[in-house]
PDB file of C-alpha atoms in Angstrom:
ATOM      1  CA  ASP A   1      -4.827   4.551  19.735  1.00 63.00           C
ATOM      2  CA  ALA A   2      -1.693   2.782  18.596  1.00 79.00           C
ATOM      3  CA  GLY A   3      -1.275   2.338  14.870  1.00 92.00           C
ATOM      4  CA  VAL A   4       0.196  -0.650  13.103  1.00 96.00           C
ATOM      5  CA  THR A   5       3.556  -1.488  14.651  1.00 96.00           C
ATOM      6  CA  GLN A   6       6.324  -3.432  12.961  1.00 97.00           C
ATOM      7  CA  SER A   7       9.567  -4.830  14.273  1.00 96.00           C
ATOM      8  CA  PRO A   8      12.413  -4.564  13.767  1.00 97.00           C
ATOM      9  CA  THR A   9      12.704  -1.248  11.926  1.00 95.00           C
ATOM     10  CA  HIS A  10      15.950  -2.199  10.228  1.00 96.00           C
ATOM     11  CA  LEU A  11      17.638  -5.526   9.613  1.00 96.00           C
ATOM     12  CA  ILE A  12      20.821  -6.603   7.871  1.00 97.00           C
ATOM     13  CA  LYS A  13      21.219 -10.209   6.771  1.00 97.00           C
ATOM     14  CA  THR A  14      23.471 -12.174   4.436  1.00 97.00           C
ATOM     15  CA  ARG A  15      22.481 -14.365   1.511  1.00 97.00           C
ATOM     16  CA  GLY A  16      21.086 -17.752   2.489  1.00 97.00           C
ATOM     17  CA  GLN A  17      19.950 -16.684   5.944  1.00 97.00           C
ATOM     18  CA  HIS A  18      16.404 -16.690   7.270  1.00 97.00           C
ATOM     19  CA  VAL A  19      14.443 -13.682   8.588  1.00 98.00           C
ATOM     20  CA  THR A  20      11.256 -13.176  10.613  1.00 98.00           C
ATOM     21  CA  LEU A  21       9.400  -9.868  10.547  1.00 98.00           C
ATOM     22  CA  ARG A  22       6.636  -9.052  13.003  1.00 98.00           C
ATOM     23  CA  CYS A  23       3.505  -6.934  12.865  1.00 98.00           C
ATOM     24  CA  SER A  24       0.853  -5.881  15.363  1.00 98.00           C
ATOM     25  CA  PRO A  25      -2.351  -4.540  13.797  1.00 97.00           C
ATOM     26  CA  ILE A  26      -4.526  -1.730  15.037  1.00 96.00           C
ATOM     27  CA  SER A  27      -6.682  -2.903  17.928  1.00 95.00           C
ATOM     28  CA  GLY A  28      -9.906  -4.400  16.583  1.00 93.00           C
ATOM     29  CA  HIS A  29      -8.517  -5.065  13.103  1.00 94.00           C
ATOM     30  CA  LYS A  30      -8.753  -8.708  12.075  1.00 94.00           C
ATOM     31  CA  SER A  31      -7.103  -8.603   8.660  1.00 93.00           C
ATOM     32  CA  VAL A  32      -3.367  -8.246   8.086  1.00 95.00           C
ATOM     33  CA  SER A  33      -1.583  -7.929   4.752  1.00 94.00           C
ATOM     34  CA  TRP A  34       2.108  -7.960   3.874  1.00 97.00           C
ATOM     35  CA  TYR A  35       3.738  -6.034   1.035  1.00 96.00           C
ATOM     36  CA  GLN A  36       7.216  -5.719  -0.425  1.00 97.00           C
ATOM     37  CA  GLN A  37       8.234  -2.239  -1.591  1.00 94.00           C
ATOM     38  CA  VAL A  38      11.358  -1.926  -3.668  1.00 94.00           C
ATOM     39  CA  LEU A  39      12.862   1.547  -3.948  1.00 88.00           C
ATOM     40  CA  GLY A  40      10.993   3.613  -6.521  1.00 86.00           C
ATOM     41  CA  GLN A  41       8.100   1.146  -6.846  1.00 90.00           C
ATOM     42  CA  GLY A  42       4.664   0.713  -5.347  1.00 92.00           C
ATOM     43  CA  PRO A  43       3.944  -1.938  -2.714  1.00 94.00           C
ATOM     44  CA  GLN A  44       3.695  -5.455  -4.116  1.00 94.00           C
ATOM     45  CA  PHE A  45       1.190  -7.705  -2.361  1.00 93.00           C
ATOM     46  CA  ILE A  46       2.614 -10.812  -0.665  1.00 95.00           C
ATOM     47  CA  PHE A  47      -0.060 -12.237   1.684  1.00 92.00           C
ATOM     48  CA  GLN A  48      -3.370 -11.402   3.298  1.00 92.00           C
ATOM     49  CA  TYR A  49      -4.679 -13.068   6.470  1.00 92.00           C
ATOM     50  CA  TYR A  50      -8.095 -12.770   8.023  1.00 90.00           C
ATOM     51  CA  GLU A  51      -9.099 -14.505  11.236  1.00 90.00           C
ATOM     52  CA  LYS A  52      -5.874 -16.550  11.109  1.00 91.00           C
ATOM     53  CA  GLU A  53      -6.662 -17.943   7.652  1.00 91.00           C
ATOM     54  CA  GLU A  54      -4.745 -17.102   4.483  1.00 91.00           C
ATOM     55  CA  ARG A  55      -7.099 -15.176   2.197  1.00 87.00           C
ATOM     56  CA  GLY A  56      -4.756 -14.196  -0.596  1.00 87.00           C
ATOM     57  CA  ARG A  57      -1.265 -14.776  -1.887  1.00 89.00           C
ATOM     58  CA  GLY A  58       0.716 -12.718  -4.372  1.00 89.00           C
ATOM     59  CA  ASN A  59       3.231 -13.870  -6.920  1.00 90.00           C
ATOM     60  CA  PHE A  60       6.108 -14.622  -4.560  1.00 95.00           C
ATOM     61  CA  PRO A  61       8.156 -17.839  -4.239  1.00 96.00           C
ATOM     62  CA  ASP A  62       7.569 -20.461  -1.554  1.00 96.00           C
ATOM     63  CA  ARG A  63      10.524 -19.042   0.384  1.00 97.00           C
ATOM     64  CA  PHE A  64       8.015 -16.503   1.658  1.00 98.00           C
ATOM     65  CA  SER A  65       5.530 -17.638   4.288  1.00 97.00           C
ATOM     66  CA  ALA A  66       3.392 -15.984   6.932  1.00 97.00           C
ATOM     67  CA  ARG A  67       0.988 -16.707   9.716  1.00 96.00           C
ATOM     68  CA  GLN A  68      -1.475 -14.865  11.919  1.00 97.00           C
ATOM     69  CA  PHE A  69      -1.855 -15.516  15.622  1.00 96.00           C
ATOM     70  CA  PRO A  70      -4.994 -15.596  17.796  1.00 95.00           C
ATOM     71  CA  ASN A  71      -4.327 -12.002  18.892  1.00 95.00           C
ATOM     72  CA  TYR A  72      -4.269 -11.048  15.149  1.00 96.00           C
ATOM     73  CA  SER A  73      -0.580 -10.192  15.127  1.00 97.00           C
ATOM     74  CA  SER A  74       1.375 -11.653  12.247  1.00 98.00           C
ATOM     75  CA  GLU A  75       4.809 -12.852  11.184  1.00 98.00           C
ATOM     76  CA  LEU A  76       6.374 -12.880   7.751  1.00 98.00           C
ATOM     77  CA  ASN A  77       9.147 -15.419   7.229  1.00 98.00           C
ATOM     78  CA  VAL A  78      11.611 -15.453   4.364  1.00 98.00           C
ATOM     79  CA  ASN A  79      14.025 -18.357   3.892  1.00 97.00           C
ATOM     80  CA  ALA A  80      17.199 -18.631   1.828  1.00 97.00           C
ATOM     81  CA  LEU A  81      17.529 -14.873   1.436  1.00 97.00           C
ATOM     82  CA  LEU A  82      18.639 -13.479  -1.919  1.00 97.00           C
ATOM     83  CA  LEU A  83      20.109 -10.080  -2.726  1.00 96.00           C
ATOM     84  CA  GLY A  84      16.852  -9.254  -4.508  1.00 96.00           C
ATOM     85  CA  ASP A  85      14.920  -9.586  -1.252  1.00 97.00           C
ATOM     86  CA  SER A  86      16.383  -6.271  -0.114  1.00 97.00           C
ATOM     87  CA  ALA A  87      13.363  -3.995   0.269  1.00 97.00           C
ATOM     88  CA  LEU A  88      11.010  -2.239   2.653  1.00 95.00           C
ATOM     89  CA  TYR A  89       8.467  -4.751   3.998  1.00 97.00           C
ATOM     90  CA  LEU A  90       5.177  -3.185   4.911  1.00 96.00           C
ATOM     91  CA  CYS A  91       2.428  -4.585   7.052  1.00 96.00           C
ATOM     92  CA  ALA A  92      -1.099  -3.215   6.799  1.00 95.00           C
ATOM     93  CA  SER A  93      -4.241  -3.955   8.756  1.00 95.00           C
ATOM     94  CA  SER A  94      -7.933  -3.415   8.113  1.00 92.00           C
ATOM     95  CA  LEU A  95     -11.107  -4.196   9.972  1.00 89.00           C
ATOM     96  CA  VAL A  96     -12.279  -7.121   7.877  1.00 83.00           C
ATOM     97  CA  GLY A  97     -10.438  -6.949   4.555  1.00 72.00           C
ATOM     98  CA  GLY A  98     -13.444  -5.987   2.468  1.00 77.00           C
ATOM     99  CA  ARG A  99     -13.560  -4.170  -0.870  1.00 80.00           C
ATOM    100  CA  ASP A 100     -14.168  -0.758   0.697  1.00 83.00           C
ATOM    101  CA  GLN A 101     -11.714  -1.172   3.539  1.00 84.00           C
ATOM    102  CA  PRO A 102      -8.632   1.050   3.359  1.00 87.00           C
ATOM    103  CA  GLN A 103      -5.322  -0.394   4.462  1.00 90.00           C
ATOM    104  CA  HIS A 104      -3.630   1.089   7.537  1.00 94.00           C
ATOM    105  CA  PHE A 105       0.116   0.771   7.117  1.00 94.00           C
ATOM    106  CA  GLY A 106       2.987   0.498   9.548  1.00 95.00           C
ATOM    107  CA  ASP A 107       6.276   2.272   8.918  1.00 92.00           C
ATOM    108  CA  GLY A 108       7.848  -0.922   7.606  1.00 94.00           C
ATOM    109  CA  THR A 109      10.944  -3.000   8.177  1.00 96.00           C
ATOM    110  CA  ARG A 110      13.936  -2.105   6.025  1.00 95.00           C
ATOM    111  CA  LEU A 111      15.678  -5.361   5.099  1.00 97.00           C
ATOM    112  CA  SER A 112      19.146  -5.229   3.579  1.00 97.00           C
ATOM    113  CA  ILE A 113      20.812  -8.353   2.222  1.00 96.00           C
ATOM    114  CA  LEU A 114      24.606  -8.365   1.902  1.00 94.00           C
TER     115      LEU A 114
ATOM    116  CA  GLY B   1      -4.974  -9.202 -13.984  1.00 81.00           C
ATOM    117  CA  ASP B   2      -5.687  -5.888 -12.369  1.00 87.00           C
ATOM    118  CA  SER B   3      -3.295  -2.994 -12.855  1.00 92.00           C
ATOM    119  CA  VAL B   4      -2.869   0.680 -11.997  1.00 96.00           C
ATOM    120  CA  THR B   5      -0.956   3.163 -14.150  1.00 96.00           C
ATOM    121  CA  GLN B   6       0.228   6.500 -12.790  1.00 96.00           C
ATOM    122  CA  MET B   7       1.951   9.369 -14.507  1.00 89.00           C
ATOM    123  CA  GLU B   8       5.733   9.389 -14.240  1.00 85.00           C
ATOM    124  CA  GLY B   9       7.329  11.693 -11.738  1.00 87.00           C
ATOM    125  CA  PRO B  10       8.748  13.676 -10.274  1.00 95.00           C
ATOM    126  CA  VAL B  11       6.167  16.404 -10.529  1.00 96.00           C
ATOM    127  CA  THR B  12       7.779  19.691  -9.539  1.00 97.00           C
ATOM    128  CA  LEU B  13       5.569  22.669  -8.677  1.00 97.00           C
ATOM    129  CA  SER B  14       5.791  26.017  -6.983  1.00 97.00           C
ATOM    130  CA  GLU B  15       3.776  26.642  -3.859  1.00 97.00           C
ATOM    131  CA  GLU B  16       0.102  27.518  -4.567  1.00 97.00           C
ATOM    132  CA  ALA B  17       0.180  25.882  -8.012  1.00 97.00           C
ATOM    133  CA  PHE B  18      -2.569  23.535  -9.220  1.00 98.00           C
ATOM    134  CA  LEU B  19      -1.826  19.825  -9.006  1.00 97.00           C
ATOM    135  CA  THR B  20      -3.038  16.948 -11.153  1.00 97.00           C
ATOM    136  CA  ILE B  21      -1.658  13.414 -10.896  1.00 97.00           C
ATOM    137  CA  ASN B  22      -3.163  11.072 -13.462  1.00 97.00           C
ATOM    138  CA  CYS B  23      -4.224   7.529 -12.599  1.00 98.00           C
ATOM    139  CA  THR B  24      -5.907   4.947 -14.829  1.00 98.00           C
ATOM    140  CA  TYR B  25      -6.762   1.362 -13.986  1.00 96.00           C
ATOM    141  CA  THR B  26      -7.820  -1.978 -15.407  1.00 94.00           C
ATOM    142  CA  ALA B  27      -9.873  -4.351 -13.287  1.00 91.00           C
ATOM    143  CA  THR B  28     -11.864  -7.514 -13.863  1.00 85.00           C
ATOM    144  CA  GLY B  29     -14.517  -6.589 -11.293  1.00 84.00           C
ATOM    145  CA  TYR B  30     -15.942  -3.371  -9.841  1.00 89.00           C
ATOM    146  CA  PRO B  31     -13.124  -2.088  -7.640  1.00 93.00           C
ATOM    147  CA  SER B  32     -12.894   0.518  -4.935  1.00 94.00           C
ATOM    148  CA  LEU B  33     -10.281   3.183  -5.645  1.00 96.00           C
ATOM    149  CA  PHE B  34      -7.825   4.829  -3.253  1.00 96.00           C
ATOM    150  CA  TRP B  35      -5.073   7.415  -3.079  1.00 97.00           C
ATOM    151  CA  TYR B  36      -2.339   6.913  -0.498  1.00 97.00           C
ATOM    152  CA  VAL B  37       0.520   9.263   0.419  1.00 96.00           C
ATOM    153  CA  GLN B  38       3.967   8.275   1.664  1.00 93.00           C
ATOM    154  CA  TYR B  39       6.222  10.771   3.404  1.00 91.00           C
ATOM    155  CA  PRO B  40       9.964  10.043   3.595  1.00 85.00           C
ATOM    156  CA  GLY B  41      10.808   7.246   6.025  1.00 81.00           C
ATOM    157  CA  GLU B  42       7.184   6.420   6.726  1.00 83.00           C
ATOM    158  CA  GLY B  43       4.554   3.922   5.675  1.00 85.00           C
ATOM    159  CA  LEU B  44       1.626   4.777   3.431  1.00 92.00           C
ATOM    160  CA  GLN B  45      -1.326   6.775   4.726  1.00 94.00           C
ATOM    161  CA  LEU B  46      -4.790   6.780   3.226  1.00 95.00           C
ATOM    162  CA  LEU B  47      -5.519  10.136   1.575  1.00 97.00           C
ATOM    163  CA  LEU B  48      -8.975   9.512   0.098  1.00 97.00           C
ATOM    164  CA  LYS B  49     -11.157   6.819  -1.427  1.00 96.00           C
ATOM    165  CA  ALA B  50     -14.187   6.295  -3.681  1.00 97.00           C
ATOM    166  CA  THR B  51     -16.226   3.120  -3.836  1.00 94.00           C
ATOM    167  CA  LYS B  52     -18.560   3.564  -6.824  1.00 93.00           C
ATOM    168  CA  ALA B  53     -18.779   5.368 -10.142  1.00 95.00           C
ATOM    169  CA  ASP B  54     -19.042   9.192  -9.977  1.00 96.00           C
ATOM    170  CA  ASP B  55     -18.150   9.225  -6.266  1.00 96.00           C
ATOM    171  CA  LYS B  56     -15.763  12.020  -5.298  1.00 97.00           C
ATOM    172  CA  GLY B  57     -13.292  11.360  -2.524  1.00 97.00           C
ATOM    173  CA  SER B  58     -11.798  14.372  -0.761  1.00 97.00           C
ATOM    174  CA  ASN B  59      -9.434  15.119   2.112  1.00 97.00           C
ATOM    175  CA  LYS B  60      -7.038  17.957   3.072  1.00 95.00           C
ATOM    176  CA  GLY B  61      -7.883  19.865  -0.123  1.00 97.00           C
ATOM    177  CA  PHE B  62      -7.208  16.876  -2.380  1.00 98.00           C
ATOM    178  CA  GLU B  63      -9.984  15.458  -4.576  1.00 98.00           C
ATOM    179  CA  ALA B  64     -10.450  12.567  -6.982  1.00 98.00           C
ATOM    180  CA  THR B  65     -13.530  11.404  -8.887  1.00 98.00           C
ATOM    181  CA  TYR B  66     -14.219   7.752  -9.803  1.00 98.00           C
ATOM    182  CA  ARG B  67     -14.708   7.779 -13.589  1.00 97.00           C
ATOM    183  CA  LYS B  68     -15.861   4.344 -14.706  1.00 95.00           C
ATOM    184  CA  GLU B  69     -16.268   5.315 -18.360  1.00 95.00           C
ATOM    185  CA  THR B  70     -12.624   6.386 -18.635  1.00 96.00           C
ATOM    186  CA  THR B  71     -11.339   3.999 -15.905  1.00 97.00           C
ATOM    187  CA  SER B  72      -9.604   6.929 -14.224  1.00 97.00           C
ATOM    188  CA  PHE B  73      -9.155   8.378 -10.734  1.00 98.00           C
ATOM    189  CA  HIS B  74      -7.042  11.507 -11.157  1.00 98.00           C
ATOM    190  CA  LEU B  75      -5.836  13.321  -8.036  1.00 98.00           C
ATOM    191  CA  GLU B  76      -6.202  17.125  -7.904  1.00 98.00           C
ATOM    192  CA  LYS B  77      -5.476  19.941  -5.500  1.00 98.00           C
ATOM    193  CA  GLY B  78      -6.124  23.587  -6.163  1.00 97.00           C
ATOM    194  CA  SER B  79      -3.161  25.058  -4.268  1.00 96.00           C
ATOM    195  CA  VAL B  80      -0.245  22.885  -3.140  1.00 97.00           C
ATOM    196  CA  GLN B  81       1.975  23.568  -0.143  1.00 97.00           C
ATOM    197  CA  VAL B  82       5.591  22.637   0.550  1.00 96.00           C
ATOM    198  CA  SER B  83       4.276  20.171   3.131  1.00 95.00           C
ATOM    199  CA  ASP B  84       2.499  18.240   0.336  1.00 96.00           C
ATOM    200  CA  SER B  85       5.870  17.044  -0.968  1.00 96.00           C
ATOM    201  CA  ALA B  86       5.655  13.250  -0.832  1.00 96.00           C
ATOM    202  CA  VAL B  87       5.053  10.190  -3.001  1.00 96.00           C
ATOM    203  CA  TYR B  88       1.444   9.566  -4.016  1.00 97.00           C
ATOM    204  CA  PHE B  89       0.114   6.088  -4.821  1.00 97.00           C
ATOM    205  CA  CYS B  90      -3.082   5.250  -6.655  1.00 97.00           C
ATOM    206  CA  ALA B  91      -4.563   1.859  -5.712  1.00 96.00           C
ATOM    207  CA  LEU B  92      -7.583  -0.315  -6.343  1.00 94.00           C
ATOM    208  CA  SER B  93      -9.198  -3.092  -4.327  1.00 91.00           C
ATOM    209  CA  ASP B  94     -10.871  -5.805  -6.353  1.00 85.00           C
ATOM    210  CA  ALA B  95     -12.230  -9.251  -5.580  1.00 79.00           C
ATOM    211  CA  SER B  96      -9.801 -12.124  -6.021  1.00 70.00           C
ATOM    212  CA  GLY B  97     -10.700 -15.634  -4.911  1.00 65.00           C
ATOM    213  CA  GLY B  98     -12.977 -14.504  -2.108  1.00 67.00           C
ATOM    214  CA  SER B  99     -10.816 -11.707  -0.729  1.00 73.00           C
ATOM    215  CA  TYR B 100     -10.096  -8.140  -1.753  1.00 76.00           C
ATOM    216  CA  ILE B 101      -6.497  -7.593  -2.702  1.00 79.00           C
ATOM    217  CA  PRO B 102      -5.176  -4.057  -3.250  1.00 85.00           C
ATOM    218  CA  THR B 103      -3.130  -3.331  -6.358  1.00 91.00           C
ATOM    219  CA  PHE B 104      -0.875  -0.276  -6.253  1.00 94.00           C
ATOM    220  CA  GLY B 105       0.595   1.945  -8.922  1.00 96.00           C
ATOM    221  CA  ARG B 106       4.308   2.763  -9.030  1.00 95.00           C
ATOM    222  CA  GLY B 107       3.858   6.060  -7.220  1.00 96.00           C
ATOM    223  CA  THR B 108       4.346   9.673  -8.321  1.00 97.00           C
ATOM    224  CA  SER B 109       6.798  11.861  -6.480  1.00 96.00           C
ATOM    225  CA  LEU B 110       5.637  15.443  -5.849  1.00 97.00           C
ATOM    226  CA  ILE B 111       8.152  18.173  -5.039  1.00 97.00           C
ATOM    227  CA  VAL B 112       6.792  21.585  -4.058  1.00 97.00           C
ATOM    228  CA  HIS B 113       9.172  24.549  -3.947  1.00 96.00           C
ATOM    229  CA  PRO B 114       8.540  27.669  -1.813  1.00 94.00           C
TER     230      PRO B 114
END
């Protein structure tokens, strides 16, 4: 079975631009979460979606937005990019997003802002 | 808010040495606890989990016991291999506004020498 897939794998943008990152969850998984991982740190939670509804939001500015589609894939959008947005963006899926559900991670999108 | 504290790395060991990576947590509810491992250039993979007090999670020779009284979930392995070299993340999943949002520690790098 295919795992969580993310695209693109690498991306270079300049300050002020906009970016869209994409994620396809494991087949049958209905919950998708997005994380930002800065070098040397643990993943920081950005959003969680379940059945196309936002279920949780981390402490990130409104420049960050996301959505989940009927096929459970998801997009993360970031507007007005800043140098500090340079990071590895991870997508994770789980069956239903419950307390006992482990997250299944993709390999991430490496975003570099120049 | 919830938080996870891990011991600082890197932890450097010789092959076949005993490993302990300390993890303590604070949580408002009754969380599930997880250890994830991240190999270079990859996303995180679930290593083991425990969902209630005194549960022991185990996988690939690694073990961790959910200690509610000390709010700890230390990772141990009796004999490490070079292939265990990676970054290890302790995480909890706790209820927040109707969903279960994982909180990750900063990660502990493990380097195993032959």
